[in-house]
Every structure is written in structure tokens, then in C-alpha cells.
């Protein structure tokens, strides 16, 4: 005889779906900066997160009901999430020519992987909540809901802690530099940036409205990350996309001083806010290399 889903089982499954969806919504606070179509893109991510939560929530009941074929849907879902990553990557690549400055291939790849991984966070959260409620099931619906909230919150916290990467502000110090012009050369704190300011109008624009920032790694080991071209593109993109760019956007490495110079002419001139945006730029996977470099004191001077 086919087993009818009981009310208590329904509450358990719905609790898992709700907590998994909440996990996706919580992680969207970063995506709002990266989404090309907010709030539409935000809604799409919530819907996909809900579907991922539903798959994670029904896995335990399916196993207990000996419906082993139902678990194969998780494998299908994983393949679907990979397709979502490819679609997001393709969409961002198509939008490159419409932005003030390019994200770069490294940043696009990181965003697409993040979209995929956060669906897994929803799935794992809902799976964990349903597992806990199945093991410690109570007759009281209220107690089960409270237990779902507690277990889901713990799971979300742990998963977010594990998957959260570093930001530029974690590994660098950022300050505003002084812009000066020498013939057609743009200088920030007397460090060369570019030599393309050949017209009087471009020189006046940069002197009157341009901003320049000095980004210094907190230790020599972080130069490996900071001087990566994809990482520099990401910092310039975040700054210009948030505050606009009237014209010109440059990044430059100063080899002797070990710093990165970022300079552009913003539409909204707020240097403190621009510094905060640069600090919040994520450290890209391809630029941070390996954990032993990011987490040890290799390359740190004794005087630092």
C-alpha cells in the first residue's frame, strides 16, 4: 500500500525548504553587488535556491520510504546547477562591453562559481534540518519549528563561515593618493600611472575631478595576489561600477614600492566610500593561489 505523507512529515519537509530558502536569501546580500539584473536576477536566485532546498528536504523521507530512485534527482539537480553557472558566466561575458570597465575573466569565473555553490548551501541546509527533525522529532509542531530554526541557523552559520573568502581589505591597506600631471604623464604620489593624457582637456579633467588610490599589501606574500591582473581588474570594476566613470580608468603596478595604483574620474566623487568599495572587493580564487601562501608568514619581513 502506498504510504500517505503525514502532517508531521509535511511540517518537517516544509521546515527544511524554508530554512534552505532563507540560507539562499542571506547569501544574496553579496550578490546584489554582482548581479547584472537586480532585482530580477535576485528573484531568479531565490527561486533556484528554493528548488535546491526542496530537493535537499525530500532526500531523507525518500530514503526512509525506500524510494531510492528519488535520490537520483539530486544528481540531476547538480547537473542543472552547473548549467546555471555556465549560463551566468555567458551572460556576464556578454555584458562586458556595456560596463564602465571590464570585470575580467577571473572575476566572472568567480561569480559564476559562487552562484553554483550557494545553491548547494541551500540544499545542504535543508537536508541537515530535515535530518535533525527526523532524528529528534517531537509531537509538538511549535517545538519542531523552533528546532528547525536553531539547527538551520547553525548550519547556515557554519557553511557561510567555511565558504566565505577574503576581501581586499583583509590583506591590504588603502589610502587616497595625490594626483599630479607631468606633461602627458599621470602621477599618483609621484608614481607613474600612464602617459596618455596628451590633451589639455584630459589633464584638467583628471586634476579637477580625478581620484587616485594607493593599495599596499599588509605583507609581501600578498603581493602575489594583489599584482594579479585579474584581481586589479576586479578592484577597478567595483569602484567604477558603483560610482560611475566619466572617463579614464587605470591600474598600475609599482614594482619598487610593491603597491598598486588605481586612478579614474568618477561620476560620484566620494573618496571614503570608494575606498570602502575597494576594500570589499573579493579576493579571487585564481589570484589567491594556495592556502599555505594566504595563511602563513612566508615572505613577511621581520620588521613588518
CSV table of C-alpha atoms in Angstrom, one decimal:
chain,number,residue,atom,x,y,z
A,1,UNK,CA,0.0,0.0,0.0
A,2,UNK,CA,1.3,3.5,-0.9
A,3,UNK,CA,2.2,5.4,2.2
A,4,UNK,CA,0.4,8.7,2.6
A,5,UNK,CA,2.5,11.7,3.7
A,6,UNK,CA,1.6,12.6,7.3
A,7,UNK,CA,1.1,16.1,8.7
A,8,UNK,CA,4.2,15.8,10.8
A,9,UNK,CA,6.3,14.7,7.9
A,10,UNK,CA,4.9,17.6,5.8
A,11,UNK,CA,6.0,20.1,8.5
A,12,UNK,CA,9.5,18.6,8.6
A,13,UNK,CA,9.9,18.9,4.8
A,14,UNK,CA,8.4,22.4,4.7
A,15,UNK,CA,10.7,23.5,7.6
A,16,UNK,CA,13.7,22.2,5.6
A,17,UNK,CA,12.6,24.1,2.4
A,18,UNK,CA,12.0,27.3,4.4
A,19,UNK,CA,15.4,27.2,6.1
A,20,UNK,CA,17.2,26.3,2.8
A,21,UNK,CA,15.5,29.3,1.1
A,22,UNK,CA,16.4,31.6,4.0
A,23,UNK,CA,20.1,30.4,3.5
A,24,UNK,CA,19.9,31.5,-0.1
A,25,UNK,CA,18.4,34.8,0.7
A,26,UNK,CA,21.0,35.5,3.4
A,27,UNK,CA,23.8,34.9,0.8
A,28,UNK,CA,22.2,37.3,-1.7
A,29,UNK,CA,23.4,40.3,0.3
A,30,UNK,CA,26.7,39.9,-1.6
A,31,UNK,CA,25.1,39.1,-4.9
A,32,UNK,CA,23.2,42.4,-5.1
A,33,UNK,CA,26.6,44.0,-5.9
A,34,UNK,CA,27.4,41.4,-8.5
A,35,UNK,CA,24.0,40.8,-10.2
A,36,UNK,CA,23.7,42.3,-13.7
A,37,UNK,CA,19.8,42.4,-13.4
A,38,UNK,CA,18.8,43.3,-9.8
A,39,UNK,CA,16.1,42.8,-8.6
A,40,UNK,CA,15.1,40.3,-11.4
A,41,UNK,CA,18.4,38.4,-11.0
A,42,UNK,CA,17.8,38.3,-7.3
A,43,UNK,CA,14.3,36.8,-7.8
A,44,UNK,CA,15.8,34.1,-10.1
A,45,UNK,CA,18.4,33.2,-7.5
A,46,UNK,CA,15.7,32.9,-4.7
A,47,UNK,CA,13.6,30.6,-6.9
A,48,UNK,CA,16.5,28.3,-7.8
A,49,UNK,CA,17.5,28.3,-4.1
A,50,UNK,CA,14.0,27.2,-3.2
A,51,UNK,CA,14.1,24.3,-5.7
A,52,UNK,CA,17.5,23.3,-4.3
A,53,UNK,CA,16.1,23.4,-0.8
A,54,UNK,CA,13.1,21.2,-1.9
A,55,UNK,CA,15.5,18.6,-3.3
A,56,UNK,CA,17.5,18.5,-0.1
A,57,UNK,CA,14.4,18.3,2.1
A,58,UNK,CA,12.9,15.3,0.4
A,59,UNK,CA,16.1,13.2,0.3
A,60,UNK,CA,15.7,11.8,3.9
A,61,UNK,CA,12.0,11.0,3.5
A,62,UNK,CA,12.7,9.3,0.2
A,63,UNK,CA,15.4,7.1,1.7
A,64,UNK,CA,13.3,6.2,4.7
A,65,UNK,CA,10.5,5.3,2.3
A,66,UNK,CA,12.9,3.1,0.2
A,67,UNK,CA,12.3,5.4,-2.8
A,68,UNK,CA,15.9,5.2,-3.8
A,69,UNK,CA,15.2,6.3,-7.4
A,70,UNK,CA,14.0,9.7,-6.0
A,71,UNK,CA,17.5,10.4,-4.7
A,72,UNK,CA,18.8,10.4,-8.3
A,73,UNK,CA,17.0,13.7,-8.8
A,74,UNK,CA,19.8,15.3,-6.7
A,75,UNK,CA,22.3,14.2,-9.3
A,76,UNK,CA,20.1,15.8,-12.0
A,77,UNK,CA,19.8,19.0,-9.9
A,78,UNK,CA,23.6,19.2,-9.5
A,79,UNK,CA,23.9,19.0,-13.3
A,80,UNK,CA,21.3,21.7,-13.6
A,81,UNK,CA,23.2,23.9,-11.1
A,82,UNK,CA,26.3,23.5,-13.3
A,83,UNK,CA,24.3,24.7,-16.3
A,84,UNK,CA,23.1,27.7,-14.2
A,85,UNK,CA,26.8,28.5,-13.6
A,86,UNK,CA,27.5,28.3,-17.4
A,87,UNK,CA,24.5,30.5,-18.2
A,88,UNK,CA,25.5,33.1,-15.6
A,89,UNK,CA,29.1,33.1,-16.9
A,90,UNK,CA,27.9,33.5,-20.5
A,91,UNK,CA,25.5,36.4,-19.5
A,92,UNK,CA,28.3,38.3,-17.7
A,93,UNK,CA,30.7,37.9,-20.6
A,94,UNK,CA,28.1,39.3,-23.0
A,95,UNK,CA,27.6,42.3,-20.7
A,96,UNK,CA,31.4,43.1,-20.5
A,97,UNK,CA,31.2,45.7,-23.3
A,98,UNK,CA,28.4,47.6,-21.6
A,99,UNK,CA,30.2,48.2,-18.3
A,100,UNK,CA,32.4,51.2,-17.4
A,101,UNK,CA,35.3,48.9,-17.1
A,102,UNK,CA,35.6,45.1,-17.6
A,103,UNK,CA,35.2,42.6,-14.8
A,104,UNK,CA,37.7,40.3,-16.4
A,105,UNK,CA,37.6,36.6,-17.0
A,106,UNK,CA,38.8,35.8,-13.5
A,107,UNK,CA,36.1,37.8,-11.7
A,108,UNK,CA,33.4,36.4,-14.0
A,109,UNK,CA,34.5,32.8,-13.3
A,110,UNK,CA,34.5,33.5,-9.5
A,111,UNK,CA,30.9,35.0,-9.6
A,112,UNK,CA,29.6,32.0,-11.7
A,113,UNK,CA,31.1,29.5,-9.3
A,114,UNK,CA,29.7,31.4,-6.3
A,115,UNK,CA,26.2,31.3,-7.8
A,116,UNK,CA,26.5,27.5,-8.1
A,117,UNK,CA,28.0,26.9,-4.7
A,118,UNK,CA,25.2,28.9,-2.9
A,119,UNK,CA,22.6,26.6,-4.3
A,120,UNK,CA,24.4,23.8,-2.6
A,121,UNK,CA,24.3,25.8,0.6
A,122,UNK,CA,20.5,25.8,0.3
A,123,UNK,CA,20.4,22.1,-0.4
A,124,UNK,CA,22.7,21.1,2.4
A,125,UNK,CA,20.9,23.3,4.9
A,126,UNK,CA,17.5,21.8,4.1
A,127,UNK,CA,19.0,18.3,4.2
A,128,UNK,CA,20.5,18.9,7.6
A,129,UNK,CA,17.3,20.5,9.0
A,130,UNK,CA,15.2,17.5,7.9
A,131,UNK,CA,17.8,15.1,9.2
A,132,UNK,CA,17.8,16.7,12.7
A,133,UNK,CA,14.0,16.9,12.8
A,134,UNK,CA,13.7,13.2,11.7
A,135,UNK,CA,16.1,12.1,14.5
A,136,UNK,CA,14.7,14.4,17.2
A,137,UNK,CA,11.1,14.6,16.1
A,138,UNK,CA,8.6,15.9,18.7
A,139,UNK,CA,4.8,15.7,18.8
A,140,UNK,CA,4.6,19.5,19.2
A,141,UNK,CA,4.7,21.4,15.9
A,142,UNK,CA,5.9,24.5,17.7
A,143,UNK,CA,8.9,22.7,19.2
A,144,UNK,CA,9.7,21.2,15.7
A,145,UNK,CA,9.7,24.6,14.1
A,146,UNK,CA,11.9,26.0,16.9
A,147,UNK,CA,14.3,23.1,16.4
A,148,UNK,CA,14.3,23.7,12.7
A,149,UNK,CA,15.2,27.3,13.2
A,150,UNK,CA,18.0,26.5,15.6
A,151,UNK,CA,19.5,23.7,13.5
A,152,UNK,CA,19.1,25.7,10.3
A,153,UNK,CA,20.8,28.8,11.7
A,154,UNK,CA,23.7,26.7,13.0
A,155,UNK,CA,24.1,25.1,9.6
A,156,UNK,CA,23.9,28.4,7.7
A,157,UNK,CA,26.5,30.0,10.0
A,158,UNK,CA,28.9,27.1,9.6
A,159,UNK,CA,28.5,26.9,5.8
A,160,UNK,CA,28.9,30.6,5.4
A,161,UNK,CA,32.0,30.6,7.6
A,162,UNK,CA,33.5,27.8,5.5
A,163,UNK,CA,32.7,29.2,2.1
A,164,UNK,CA,33.4,32.9,2.9
A,165,UNK,CA,36.6,34.1,1.2
A,166,UNK,CA,38.8,37.1,2.0
A,167,UNK,CA,38.3,40.6,0.8
A,168,UNK,CA,40.9,43.1,-0.4
A,169,UNK,CA,40.6,45.0,2.9
A,170,UNK,CA,41.7,41.8,4.8
A,171,UNK,CA,45.1,41.8,3.0
A,172,UNK,CA,45.7,45.4,2.0
A,173,UNK,CA,45.8,48.9,3.3
A,174,UNK,CA,44.2,51.5,1.0
A,175,UNK,CA,44.6,55.3,1.1
A,176,UNK,CA,43.9,58.2,-1.2
A,177,UNK,CA,46.9,59.5,-3.2
A,178,UNK,CA,47.7,62.9,-4.6
A,179,UNK,CA,47.2,63.3,-8.3
A,180,UNK,CA,49.7,65.4,-10.4
A,181,UNK,CA,50.4,65.8,-14.1
A,182,UNK,CA,53.8,65.9,-15.8
A,183,UNK,CA,53.4,66.8,-19.5
A,184,UNK,CA,51.2,63.9,-20.6
A,185,UNK,CA,52.0,61.6,-17.7
A,186,UNK,CA,49.6,60.9,-14.9
A,187,UNK,CA,51.2,60.5,-11.5
A,188,UNK,CA,49.8,59.5,-8.1
A,189,UNK,CA,52.0,60.3,-5.2
A,190,UNK,CA,54.8,61.0,-7.8
A,191,UNK,CA,54.4,57.4,-9.0
A,192,UNK,CA,53.9,56.9,-12.8
A,193,UNK,CA,50.4,55.6,-13.9
A,194,UNK,CA,50.0,56.3,-17.6
A,195,UNK,CA,51.3,58.6,-20.3
A,196,UNK,CA,48.1,59.0,-22.4
A,197,UNK,CA,47.0,62.4,-21.1
A,198,UNK,CA,48.1,64.3,-24.2
A,199,UNK,CA,45.3,66.9,-24.3
A,200,UNK,CA,44.8,69.9,-22.1
A,201,UNK,CA,41.2,68.9,-21.5
A,202,UNK,CA,42.1,65.4,-20.3
A,203,UNK,CA,44.8,66.8,-17.9
A,204,UNK,CA,42.3,69.4,-16.5
A,205,UNK,CA,39.7,66.7,-16.0
A,206,UNK,CA,42.0,64.5,-14.0
A,207,UNK,CA,43.4,67.3,-11.9
A,208,UNK,CA,40.0,68.7,-11.1
A,209,UNK,CA,37.8,65.6,-10.8
A,210,UNK,CA,40.1,62.5,-10.8
A,211,UNK,CA,40.9,60.3,-7.8
A,212,UNK,CA,43.9,58.1,-7.2
A,213,UNK,CA,44.4,55.4,-4.6
A,214,UNK,CA,47.4,53.6,-3.2
A,215,UNK,CA,46.8,49.9,-2.4
A,216,UNK,CA,49.5,48.4,-0.3
A,217,UNK,CA,49.6,44.7,0.8
A,218,UNK,CA,49.9,44.2,4.5
A,219,UNK,CA,52.8,41.8,3.9
A,220,UNK,CA,55.0,40.8,0.9
A,221,UNK,CA,53.2,37.5,0.5
A,222,UNK,CA,50.0,39.3,-0.5
A,223,UNK,CA,51.8,40.9,-3.5
A,224,UNK,CA,51.2,37.6,-5.3
A,225,UNK,CA,47.5,38.1,-5.0
A,226,UNK,CA,47.4,41.9,-5.4
A,227,UNK,CA,49.5,42.2,-8.5
A,228,UNK,CA,47.5,39.6,-10.4
A,229,UNK,CA,45.9,41.3,-13.4
A,230,UNK,CA,42.5,39.7,-12.9
A,231,UNK,CA,42.5,41.0,-9.3
A,232,UNK,CA,43.4,44.5,-10.3
A,233,UNK,CA,40.6,44.4,-12.9
A,234,UNK,CA,38.1,43.4,-10.3
A,235,UNK,CA,39.0,46.3,-8.0
A,236,UNK,CA,38.7,48.8,-10.8
A,237,UNK,CA,35.4,47.3,-11.9
A,238,UNK,CA,33.8,47.5,-8.4
A,239,UNK,CA,34.9,51.1,-8.0
A,240,UNK,CA,33.7,52.3,-11.4
A,241,UNK,CA,30.5,50.4,-11.4
A,242,UNK,CA,29.5,51.7,-8.0
A,243,UNK,CA,30.4,55.3,-8.5
A,244,UNK,CA,30.5,55.6,-12.3
A,245,UNK,CA,33.3,56.7,-14.6
A,246,UNK,CA,33.2,59.9,-16.6
A,247,UNK,CA,36.4,58.9,-18.5
A,248,UNK,CA,39.6,57.0,-18.0
A,249,UNK,CA,40.3,54.2,-15.6
A,250,UNK,CA,43.8,52.9,-14.9
A,251,UNK,CA,45.6,50.4,-12.6
A,252,UNK,CA,49.3,50.3,-12.4
A,253,UNK,CA,51.9,48.2,-10.5
A,254,UNK,CA,54.8,50.0,-8.9
A,255,UNK,CA,57.5,47.3,-8.7
A,256,UNK,CA,60.0,49.1,-6.5
A,257,UNK,CA,57.4,50.1,-3.8
A,258,UNK,CA,55.3,47.0,-4.1
A,259,UNK,CA,52.0,48.8,-4.3
A,260,UNK,CA,49.1,49.0,-6.8
A,261,UNK,CA,47.8,52.4,-8.0
A,262,UNK,CA,44.2,52.8,-9.1
A,263,UNK,CA,43.0,56.0,-10.7
A,264,UNK,CA,39.9,57.1,-12.6
A,265,UNK,CA,37.5,60.0,-13.0
A,266,UNK,CA,34.3,59.1,-11.0
A,267,UNK,CA,30.8,60.5,-11.6
A,268,UNK,CA,30.1,60.5,-7.9
A,269,UNK,CA,33.1,61.9,-6.0
A,270,UNK,CA,33.2,60.3,-2.6
A,271,UNK,CA,36.7,59.1,-1.8
A,272,UNK,CA,35.9,57.5,1.6
A,273,UNK,CA,33.1,55.4,0.0
A,274,UNK,CA,35.3,54.4,-2.9
A,275,UNK,CA,37.9,53.1,-0.5
A,276,UNK,CA,35.3,51.1,1.3
A,277,UNK,CA,34.1,49.5,-2.0
A,278,UNK,CA,37.7,48.6,-3.0
A,279,UNK,CA,38.1,47.0,0.5
A,280,UNK,CA,35.0,44.9,-0.1
A,281,UNK,CA,36.2,43.5,-3.4
A,282,UNK,CA,36.6,39.8,-3.0
A,283,UNK,CA,40.0,38.1,-3.4
A,284,UNK,CA,39.6,36.0,-6.5
A,285,UNK,CA,40.3,32.3,-6.4
A,286,UNK,CA,42.8,32.3,-9.2
A,287,UNK,CA,44.8,35.2,-7.6
A,288,UNK,CA,45.0,33.9,-4.1
A,289,UNK,CA,46.8,30.8,-5.2
A,290,UNK,CA,47.1,28.3,-2.4
A,291,UNK,CA,46.1,28.4,1.2
A,292,UNK,CA,49.6,27.9,2.5
A,293,UNK,CA,50.6,31.2,0.9
A,294,UNK,CA,47.5,33.0,2.2
A,295,UNK,CA,47.6,31.7,5.8
A,296,UNK,CA,51.4,31.6,6.6
A,297,UNK,CA,54.1,34.1,7.2
A,298,UNK,CA,56.0,33.2,4.0
A,299,UNK,CA,57.5,36.3,2.6
A,300,UNK,CA,56.9,38.5,5.6
A,301,UNK,CA,59.7,40.8,6.6
A,302,UNK,CA,60.9,40.6,10.1
A,303,UNK,CA,60.4,44.3,10.5
A,304,UNK,CA,56.8,44.2,9.4
